[in-house]
Coordinates of C-alpha atoms and ligand atoms in Angstrom, one line a residue:
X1 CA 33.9 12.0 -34.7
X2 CA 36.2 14.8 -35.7
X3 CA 36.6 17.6 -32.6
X4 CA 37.3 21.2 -34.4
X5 CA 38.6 22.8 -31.4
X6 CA 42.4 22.8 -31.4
X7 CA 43.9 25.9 -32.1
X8 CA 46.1 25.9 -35.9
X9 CA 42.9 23.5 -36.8
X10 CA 43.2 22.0 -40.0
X11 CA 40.3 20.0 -41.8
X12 CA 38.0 18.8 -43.7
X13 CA 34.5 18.6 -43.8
X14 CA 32.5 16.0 -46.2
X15 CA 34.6 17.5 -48.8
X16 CA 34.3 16.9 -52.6
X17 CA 36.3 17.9 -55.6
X18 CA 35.8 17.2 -59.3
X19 CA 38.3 18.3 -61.9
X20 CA 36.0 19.4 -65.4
X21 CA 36.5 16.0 -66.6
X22 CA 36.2 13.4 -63.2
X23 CA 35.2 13.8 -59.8
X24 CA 38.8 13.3 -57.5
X25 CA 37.6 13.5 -54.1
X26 CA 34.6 11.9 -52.1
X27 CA 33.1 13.1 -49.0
X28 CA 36.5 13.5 -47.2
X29 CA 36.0 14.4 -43.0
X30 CA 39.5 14.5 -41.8
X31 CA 40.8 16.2 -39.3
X32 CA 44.7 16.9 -39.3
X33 CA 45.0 18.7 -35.7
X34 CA 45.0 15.1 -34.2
X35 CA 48.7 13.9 -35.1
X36 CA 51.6 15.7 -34.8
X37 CA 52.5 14.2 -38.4
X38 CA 49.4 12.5 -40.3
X39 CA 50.5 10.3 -43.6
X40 CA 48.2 10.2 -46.4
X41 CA 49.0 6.8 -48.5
X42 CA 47.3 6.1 -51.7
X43 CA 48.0 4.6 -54.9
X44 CA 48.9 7.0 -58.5
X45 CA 46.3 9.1 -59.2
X46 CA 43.5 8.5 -55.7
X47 CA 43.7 12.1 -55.0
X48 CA 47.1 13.1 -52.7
X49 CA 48.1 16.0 -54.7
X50 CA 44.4 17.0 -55.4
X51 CA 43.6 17.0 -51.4
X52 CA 46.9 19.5 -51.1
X53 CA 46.1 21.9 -53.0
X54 CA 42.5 21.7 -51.6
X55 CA 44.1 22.2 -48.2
X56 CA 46.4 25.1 -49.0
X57 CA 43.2 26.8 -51.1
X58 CA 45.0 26.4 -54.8
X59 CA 41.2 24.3 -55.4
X60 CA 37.9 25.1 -54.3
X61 CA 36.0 22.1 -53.2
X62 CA 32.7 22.1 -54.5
X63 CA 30.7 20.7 -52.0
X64 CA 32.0 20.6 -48.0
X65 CA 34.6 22.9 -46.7
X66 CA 38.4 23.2 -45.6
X67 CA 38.6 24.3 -42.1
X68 CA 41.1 26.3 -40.6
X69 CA 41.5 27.9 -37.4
X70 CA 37.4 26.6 -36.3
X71 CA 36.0 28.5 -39.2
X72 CA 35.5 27.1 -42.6
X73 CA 38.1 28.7 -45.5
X74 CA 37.4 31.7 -47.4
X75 CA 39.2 31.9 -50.8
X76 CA 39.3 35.9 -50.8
X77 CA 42.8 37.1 -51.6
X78 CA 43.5 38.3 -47.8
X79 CA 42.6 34.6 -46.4
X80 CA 44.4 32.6 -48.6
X81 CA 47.6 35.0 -47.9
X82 CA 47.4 34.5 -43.7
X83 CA 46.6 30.9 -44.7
X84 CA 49.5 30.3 -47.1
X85 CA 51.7 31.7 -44.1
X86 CA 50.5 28.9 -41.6
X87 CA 49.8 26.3 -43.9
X88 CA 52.9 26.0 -46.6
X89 CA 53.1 23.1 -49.1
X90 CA 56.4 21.4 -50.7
X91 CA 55.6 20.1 -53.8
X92 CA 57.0 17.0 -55.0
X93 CA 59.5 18.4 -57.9
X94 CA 61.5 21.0 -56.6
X95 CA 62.1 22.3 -60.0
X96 CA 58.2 23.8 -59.2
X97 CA 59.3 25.5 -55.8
X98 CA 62.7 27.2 -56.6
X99 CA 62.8 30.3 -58.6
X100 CA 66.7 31.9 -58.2
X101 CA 70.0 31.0 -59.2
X102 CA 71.3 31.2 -55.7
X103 CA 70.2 28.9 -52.5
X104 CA 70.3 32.1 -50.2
X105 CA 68.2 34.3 -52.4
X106 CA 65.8 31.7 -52.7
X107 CA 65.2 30.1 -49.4
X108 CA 64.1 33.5 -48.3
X109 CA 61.8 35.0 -51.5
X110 CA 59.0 34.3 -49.4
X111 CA 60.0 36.2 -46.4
X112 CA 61.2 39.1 -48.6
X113 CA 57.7 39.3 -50.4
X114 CA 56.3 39.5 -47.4
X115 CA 58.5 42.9 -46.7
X116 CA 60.0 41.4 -44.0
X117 CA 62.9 43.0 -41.4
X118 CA 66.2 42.2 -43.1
X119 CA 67.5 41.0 -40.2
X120 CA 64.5 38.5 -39.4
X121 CA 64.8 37.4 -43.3
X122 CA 68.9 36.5 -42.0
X123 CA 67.8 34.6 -39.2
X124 CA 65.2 32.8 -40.5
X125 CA 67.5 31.6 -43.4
X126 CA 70.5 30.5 -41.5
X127 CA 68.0 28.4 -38.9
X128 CA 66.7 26.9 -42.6
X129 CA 69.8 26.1 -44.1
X130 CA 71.2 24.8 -40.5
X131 CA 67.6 22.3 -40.4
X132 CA 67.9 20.9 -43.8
X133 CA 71.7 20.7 -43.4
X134 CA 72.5 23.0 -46.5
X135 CA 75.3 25.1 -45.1
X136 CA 78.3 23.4 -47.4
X137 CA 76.3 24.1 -50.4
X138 CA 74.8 27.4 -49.3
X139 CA 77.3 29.6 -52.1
X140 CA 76.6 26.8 -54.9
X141 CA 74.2 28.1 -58.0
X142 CA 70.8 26.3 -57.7
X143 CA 72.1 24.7 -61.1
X144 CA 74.4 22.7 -60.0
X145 CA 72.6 21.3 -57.0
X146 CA 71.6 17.6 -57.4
X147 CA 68.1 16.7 -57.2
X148 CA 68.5 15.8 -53.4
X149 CA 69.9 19.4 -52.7
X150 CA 67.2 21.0 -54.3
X151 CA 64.7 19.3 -52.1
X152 CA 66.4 20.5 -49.3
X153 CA 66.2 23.8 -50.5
X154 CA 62.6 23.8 -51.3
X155 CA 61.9 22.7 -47.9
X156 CA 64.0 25.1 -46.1
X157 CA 62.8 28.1 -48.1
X158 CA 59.3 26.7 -46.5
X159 CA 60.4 26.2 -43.0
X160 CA 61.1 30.1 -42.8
X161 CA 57.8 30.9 -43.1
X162 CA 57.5 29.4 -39.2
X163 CA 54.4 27.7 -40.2
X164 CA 51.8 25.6 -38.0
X165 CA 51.7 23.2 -41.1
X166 CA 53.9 21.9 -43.5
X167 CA 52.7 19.6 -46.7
X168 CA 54.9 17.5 -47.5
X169 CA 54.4 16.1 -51.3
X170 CA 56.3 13.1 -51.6
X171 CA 59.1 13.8 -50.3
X172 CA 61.6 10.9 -50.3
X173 CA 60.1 10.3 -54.1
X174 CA 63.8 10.5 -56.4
X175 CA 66.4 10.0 -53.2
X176 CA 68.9 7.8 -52.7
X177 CA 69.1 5.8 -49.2
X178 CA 71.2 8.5 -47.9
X179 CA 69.1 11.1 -49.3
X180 CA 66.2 9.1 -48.3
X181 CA 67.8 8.8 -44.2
X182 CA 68.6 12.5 -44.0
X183 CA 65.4 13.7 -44.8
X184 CA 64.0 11.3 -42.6
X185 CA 66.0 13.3 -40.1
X186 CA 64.9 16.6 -41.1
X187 CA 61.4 15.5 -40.9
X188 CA 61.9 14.0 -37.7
X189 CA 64.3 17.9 -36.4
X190 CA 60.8 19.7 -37.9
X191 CA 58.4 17.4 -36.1
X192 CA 60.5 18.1 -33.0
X193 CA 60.2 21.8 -33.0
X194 CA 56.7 21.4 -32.5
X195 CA 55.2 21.9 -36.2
X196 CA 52.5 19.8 -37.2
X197 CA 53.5 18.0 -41.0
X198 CA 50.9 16.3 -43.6
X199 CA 52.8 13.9 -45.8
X200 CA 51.7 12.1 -48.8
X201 CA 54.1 9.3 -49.9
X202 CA 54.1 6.2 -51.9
X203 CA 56.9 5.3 -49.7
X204 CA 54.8 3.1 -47.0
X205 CA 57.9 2.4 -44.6
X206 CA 58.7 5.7 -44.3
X207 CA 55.0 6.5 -43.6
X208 CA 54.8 3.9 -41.0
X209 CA 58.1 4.7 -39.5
X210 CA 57.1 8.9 -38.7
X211 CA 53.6 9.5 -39.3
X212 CA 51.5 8.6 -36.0
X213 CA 48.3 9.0 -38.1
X214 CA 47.4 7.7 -41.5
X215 CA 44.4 7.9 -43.8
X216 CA 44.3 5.6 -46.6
X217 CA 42.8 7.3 -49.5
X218 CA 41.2 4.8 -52.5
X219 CA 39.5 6.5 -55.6
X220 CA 39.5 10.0 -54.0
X221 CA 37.9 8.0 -50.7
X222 CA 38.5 7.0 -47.4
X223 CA 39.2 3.3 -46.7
X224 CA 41.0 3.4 -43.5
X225 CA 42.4 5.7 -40.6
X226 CA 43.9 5.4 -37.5
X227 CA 47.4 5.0 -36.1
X228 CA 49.8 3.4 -37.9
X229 CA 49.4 0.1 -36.2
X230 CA 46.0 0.0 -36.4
X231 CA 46.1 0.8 -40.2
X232 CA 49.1 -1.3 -41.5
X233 CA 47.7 -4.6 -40.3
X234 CA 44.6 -4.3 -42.5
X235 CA 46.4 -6.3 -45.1
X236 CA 43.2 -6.5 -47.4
X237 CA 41.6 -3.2 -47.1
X238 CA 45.9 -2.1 -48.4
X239 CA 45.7 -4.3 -51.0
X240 CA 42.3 -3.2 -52.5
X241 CA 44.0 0.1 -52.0
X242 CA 46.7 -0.8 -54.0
X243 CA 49.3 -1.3 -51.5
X244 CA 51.3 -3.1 -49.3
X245 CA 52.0 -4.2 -46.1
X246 CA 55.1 -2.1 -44.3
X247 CA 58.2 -4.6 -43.9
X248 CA 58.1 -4.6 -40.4
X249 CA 54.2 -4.5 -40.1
X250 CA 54.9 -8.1 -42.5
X251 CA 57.3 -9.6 -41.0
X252 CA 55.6 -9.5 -37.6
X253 CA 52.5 -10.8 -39.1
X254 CA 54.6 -13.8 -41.0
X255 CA 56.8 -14.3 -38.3
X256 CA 55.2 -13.7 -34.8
X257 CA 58.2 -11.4 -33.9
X258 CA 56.9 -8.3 -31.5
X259 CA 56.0 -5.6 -34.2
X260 CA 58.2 -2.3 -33.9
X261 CA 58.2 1.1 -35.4
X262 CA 61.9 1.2 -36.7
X263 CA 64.0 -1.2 -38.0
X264 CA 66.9 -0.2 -35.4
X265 CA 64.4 -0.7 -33.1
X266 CA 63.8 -4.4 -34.2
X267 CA 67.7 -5.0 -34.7
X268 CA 68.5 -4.0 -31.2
X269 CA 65.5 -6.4 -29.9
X270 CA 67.4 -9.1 -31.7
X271 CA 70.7 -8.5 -30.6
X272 CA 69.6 -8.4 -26.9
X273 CA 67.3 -11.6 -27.1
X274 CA 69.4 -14.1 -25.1
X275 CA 69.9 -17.8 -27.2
X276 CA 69.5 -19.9 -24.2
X277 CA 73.0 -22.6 -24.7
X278 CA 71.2 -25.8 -25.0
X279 CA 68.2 -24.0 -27.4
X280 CA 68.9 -26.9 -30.0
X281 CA 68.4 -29.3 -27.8
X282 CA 65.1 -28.1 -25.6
X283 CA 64.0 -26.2 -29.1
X284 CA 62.7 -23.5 -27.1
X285 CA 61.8 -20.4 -28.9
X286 CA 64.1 -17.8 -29.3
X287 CA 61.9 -14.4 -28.8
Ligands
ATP1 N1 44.5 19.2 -63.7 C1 43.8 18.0 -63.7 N2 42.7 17.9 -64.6 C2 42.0 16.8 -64.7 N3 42.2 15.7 -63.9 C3 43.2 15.8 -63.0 C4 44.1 16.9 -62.9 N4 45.0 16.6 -62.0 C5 44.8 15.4 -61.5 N5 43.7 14.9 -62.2 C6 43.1 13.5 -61.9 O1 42.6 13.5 -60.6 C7 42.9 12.3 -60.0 C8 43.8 12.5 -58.7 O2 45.0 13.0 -59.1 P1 46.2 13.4 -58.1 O3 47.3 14.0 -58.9 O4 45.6 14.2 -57.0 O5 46.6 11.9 -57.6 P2 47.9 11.5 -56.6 O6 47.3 10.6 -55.6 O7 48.6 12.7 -56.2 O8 48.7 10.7 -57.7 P3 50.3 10.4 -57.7 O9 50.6 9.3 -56.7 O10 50.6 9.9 -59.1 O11 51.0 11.7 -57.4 C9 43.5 11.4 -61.0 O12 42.5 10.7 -61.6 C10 44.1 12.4 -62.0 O13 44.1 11.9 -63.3
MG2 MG1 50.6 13.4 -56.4

């Protein structure tokens, strides 16, 4: 059952949404207060974006109800404001997120609207740019910025709104393995200052790797939920979901080898597991 109590609840409660033309979401009770980062894995098109911008009030659900903070949403102009400052969303192109010329200018628009001090709207931005690691590119024109930058960017310009929540819209979706590592790292510095994140990914080792709470979503329904252990070795229920198995989650199912959250986690077990000398001979097992 889903407890509403935390303080900075987020939720949702047998929630459905229809677009004109096709119903996207089904009857959707989660509750996001339970993990410090909950993934949300899907296939194209079962409802991730749909379910953010039900969350951050961009859509009205038409039956059920967003909860935030124990009560359920209102959409009046003055709610969605004091929610949009707890509960900020980074889409998936940043192209959508960043509207200056200049990294500084735009990493704190927010703040800015918001009238804030000047002097709060300097610290804010320099804690932002020092989190997403954007300091050597800080002076560059947005323009110039490669796509990895710019994600960066978008995300910083949300993390100075100090938020309870951050949506996170496919964010490794276009980034190199380097890209792809730092901003598991940013992720993993956000997480650590206590905010709670809601990412959606296609990317199902990253989701297994940071997220310690997952909802599959099928069709604009739930198929599965739970911790990432629990979820990742329900190879069928994946599958019908349109998915697959995470490489470490498979190669402990093919193999038998102990199953572990991150692949340095796996490489160190290996190096450390002791090959007895005569292991050819007595073909004892090596784990
Ligand atoms: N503006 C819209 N009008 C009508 N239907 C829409 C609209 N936006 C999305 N849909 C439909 O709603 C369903 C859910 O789309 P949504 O974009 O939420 O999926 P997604 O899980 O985010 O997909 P992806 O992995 O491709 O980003 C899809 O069937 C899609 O075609
Ligand atoms: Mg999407």
């Amino acid at each position: 059952m889903t407890v509403m109590t935390a303080e900075s609840m987020l939720a949702t409660r047998i929630l459905s949404f229809s677009y004109p033309d096709s119903p996207a979401l089904r009857n959707l009770t989660l509750d996001f207060s339970q993990y410090n980062v909950t993934g949300i894995i899907g296939a194209n098109g079962c409802g991730k974006s749909t379910l953010f911008m039900n969350l951050s009030g961009i859509l009205r659900p038409q039956e059920g109800e967003v909860w935030w903070d124990e009560e359920p949403l209102e959409y009046g102009q003055k709610a969605l404001r004091a929610l949009r400052q707890r509960v900020v969303t980074v889409f998936q192109d940043p192209d959508q997120q960043i509207f200056y010329t200049d990294v500084e200018s735009d990493i704190a628009f927010s703040l800015r609207n918001l009238g804030m001090d000047e002097d709060e709207v300097q610290r804010r931005t320099e804690y932002a740019l020092q989190m997403v690691g954007a300091e050597h590119f800080r002076h560059k024109p947005i323009q110039y910025l490669s796509f990895g930058q710019k994600k960066r960017v978008a995300i910083a310009g949300a993390l100075v709104m100090e938020s309870d929540y951050l949506l996170l819209d496919e964010p490794t979706a276009g980034l190199d393995p380097s890209g792809r590592k730092q901003m598991i790292d940013i992720i993993s510095n956000i997480v650590a200052q206590g905010k709670r994140i809601i990412i959606s990914s296609h990317d199902i080792d990253l989701i297994y790797q940071i997220c310690d709470g997952v909802y599959v979503l099928s069709e604009g329904e739930i198929v599965g939920s739970g911790t990432p252990e629990t979820v990742f070795v329900q190879k069928e229920m994946l599958e019908k979901a349109g998915l697959e198995q995470p490489w470490l989650v498979k190669l402990h199912s093919e193999t038998g080898l102990p199953l572990c959250k991150t692949e340095q986690a796996l490489f160190s077990l290996l190096r450390t597991a002791s090959v007895p000398e005569n292991h050819e001979q007595n073909g004892e097992e090596i784990l």
